[in-house]
Steps between C-alpha positions, in 0.01 A plus 500: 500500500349157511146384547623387801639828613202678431203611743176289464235615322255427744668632798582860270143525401415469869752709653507750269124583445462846333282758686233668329469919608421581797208818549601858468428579869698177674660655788793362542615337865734746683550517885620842682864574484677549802774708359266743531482544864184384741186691351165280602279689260689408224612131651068443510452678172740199383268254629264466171806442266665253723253204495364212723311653789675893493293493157213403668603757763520781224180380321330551900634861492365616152157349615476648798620834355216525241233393760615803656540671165143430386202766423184493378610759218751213402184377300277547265127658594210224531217529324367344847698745689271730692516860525714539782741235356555727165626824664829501463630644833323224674684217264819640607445461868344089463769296561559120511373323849797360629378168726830407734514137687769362721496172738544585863875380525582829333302706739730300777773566264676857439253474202270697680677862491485493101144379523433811780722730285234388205172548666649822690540637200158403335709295215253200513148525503361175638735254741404092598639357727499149750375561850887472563548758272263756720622371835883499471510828443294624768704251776789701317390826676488370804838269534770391212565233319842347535742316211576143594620246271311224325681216701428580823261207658147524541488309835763727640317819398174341583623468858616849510157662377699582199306475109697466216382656174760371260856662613271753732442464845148615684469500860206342634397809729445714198215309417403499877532913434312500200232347664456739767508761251237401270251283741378851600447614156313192437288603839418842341395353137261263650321766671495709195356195291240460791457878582505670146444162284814564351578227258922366563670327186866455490600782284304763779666293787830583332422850442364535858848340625711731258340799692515342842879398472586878382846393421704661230739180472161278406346412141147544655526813661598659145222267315265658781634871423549492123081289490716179324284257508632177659392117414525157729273262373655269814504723751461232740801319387755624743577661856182719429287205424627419847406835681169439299457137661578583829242820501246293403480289806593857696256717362300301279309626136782729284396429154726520164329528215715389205205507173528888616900506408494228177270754312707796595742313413458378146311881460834654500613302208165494303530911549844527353607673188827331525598213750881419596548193740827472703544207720751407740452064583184299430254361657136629581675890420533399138183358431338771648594756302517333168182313577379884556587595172369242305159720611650735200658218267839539698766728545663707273862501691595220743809424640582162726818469723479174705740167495204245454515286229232385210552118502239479814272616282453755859380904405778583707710392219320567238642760222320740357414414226273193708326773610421634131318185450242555740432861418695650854787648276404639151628311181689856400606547827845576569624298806793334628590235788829568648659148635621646853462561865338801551722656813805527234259674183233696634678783636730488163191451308325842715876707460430498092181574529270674732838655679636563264462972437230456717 
């Protein structure tokens, strides 16, 4: 063949680069087969092999799955470990502090049964939350929420009385009943707080409305029953900061003390043997809890699902791994952010894991 027949040099030595060896353990990419019938334990099992976001799906599940795995016989005795901390039986029973947070759309959202079905079950040990994220699911036990669509016009609903929470639809009058159902609550604290000096912050407000709604569809009610603790650091940043707004002119002097609930708080981390993180969205729910564990030079497991992304430079979109550099997630930590919208992973994310032979 002639010279002029023959492939260039160039482009061959740039087409046809040779590979050096990939590791041992590569796992190679392979999605579920089909031909092997509909089985979604295996289909999600497939999820770490098959790349992009399942993988980070699959990644979510191991994490959360040795959070839950973890004991304090997993490691080694301290030579700082106290006595009580070296008996053996007592190792085995420590596990890791699982902190849960979720944005209030999924408490509007049918989010809020696998959150319930968590807490119900005593599968998390600390839960933070927006004020939205308290109130929606207390307006839930008294009158539904509705699916709409996201097109539908804001004047037109507005005229109706009709909120729209994404592709969800609120009524106006069950805000109008949740206000007659917790105005008298707020009554009976104030007169505890002037009668008995008790001192209010939001996590004992919550708590005092988990008992008062006595609900067994509500998150609170089974945070109130099972002693979760419960953090808002903006309580007043919703339909309760409302109630709160409107009883102040009413029935003036109800006092929230939030120092009270930021030492709790960050005393739950700093008390941890072990610390897992699992956080549904961004915002003020994130920060809290990682800024909570930087009180023990960060978390041991964390796992992020949210859409946001980093180029804002907002926390909300922040990976992990920002969160290693300032001490909130620690540098051996495993963690993972899984690039989705939490309605379509969480309750895939909870079937692999704390469902799953429980």
């Amino acid at each position: 063949m002639s010279s002029k027949d023959s492939v260039p040099n160039c482009a061959a030595a740039a087409v046809l680069v040779r590979s050096e060896g990939v590791p041992d353990d590569a796992q190679p990419i392979r999605g579920y087969d089909f031909e092997n019938g509909v089985d979604y334990n295996a289909l999600l099992s497939t999820y770490i092999n098959t790349g992009f976001q399942a993988t980070s799906f699959g990644r979510a599940v191991d994490i959360v799955n040795k959070m839950r795995a973890w004991r304090l016989s997993d490691e080694p005795v301290a030579d700082t470990d106290c006595e009580e901390d070296r008996d053996l039986e007592y190792r085995k029973s420590v596990k890791c502090k699982i902190f849960l947070g979720y944005t209030s759309n999924l408490v509007s959202s049918g989010i809020r049964e696998t959150i319930k079905y968590l807490v119900k079950n005593s599968m998390v040990d600390v839960l933070v939350s927006s004020a939205g994220g308290v109130e929606e699911d207390f307006i839930k036990c008294l009158a539904p929420t509705y699916l709409g669509d996201f097109t539908l016009e804001g004047r037109a609903l507005r005229s109706k009385g009709l909120n729209r929470i994404g592709n969800l639809i609120v009524p106006n009058d069950n805000y109008c009943k949740y206000e007659d159902w917790i105005v008298p609550i707020l009554d009976q604290m104030l007169k505890e707080q002037k009668e008995d000096g008790t001192v209010w912050t939001p996590s004992k407000v919550i708590h005092r409305l988990g008992k008062e709604i006595n609900h067994p569809d509500s998150i609170y009610y089974w945070a109130y029953k099972n002693n979760i603790p419960v953090y808002c650091p903006a309580i007043t940043d919703g339909s309760l900061g409302d109630m709160l707004y409107f009883h102040s002119y009413r029935s003036p002097g109800l006092v929230i003390d939030v120092v009270q609930d930021i030492r709790a708080m960050n005393t739950e981390a700093v008390r941890a043997k072990k610390s897992g993180v699992i956080i549904l969205g961004g915002g003020l729910v994130k920060h809290h809890i990682c800024n909570a564990n930087l009180m023990r030079n960060g978390a041991d497991y964390a796992v992020f699902v949210n859409t946001a992304q980093e180029f804002d430079g907002s926390d909300a979109g922040a990976r992990p791994d920002e969160a290693v550099s300032w001490g909130k997630i620690k540098a051996d930590a495993e963690s993972v952010k899984v690039y989705a919208e939490a309605s379509l992973v969480f309750p895939l994310l909870v079937a692999q894991t704390f469902a799953k032979n429980n």
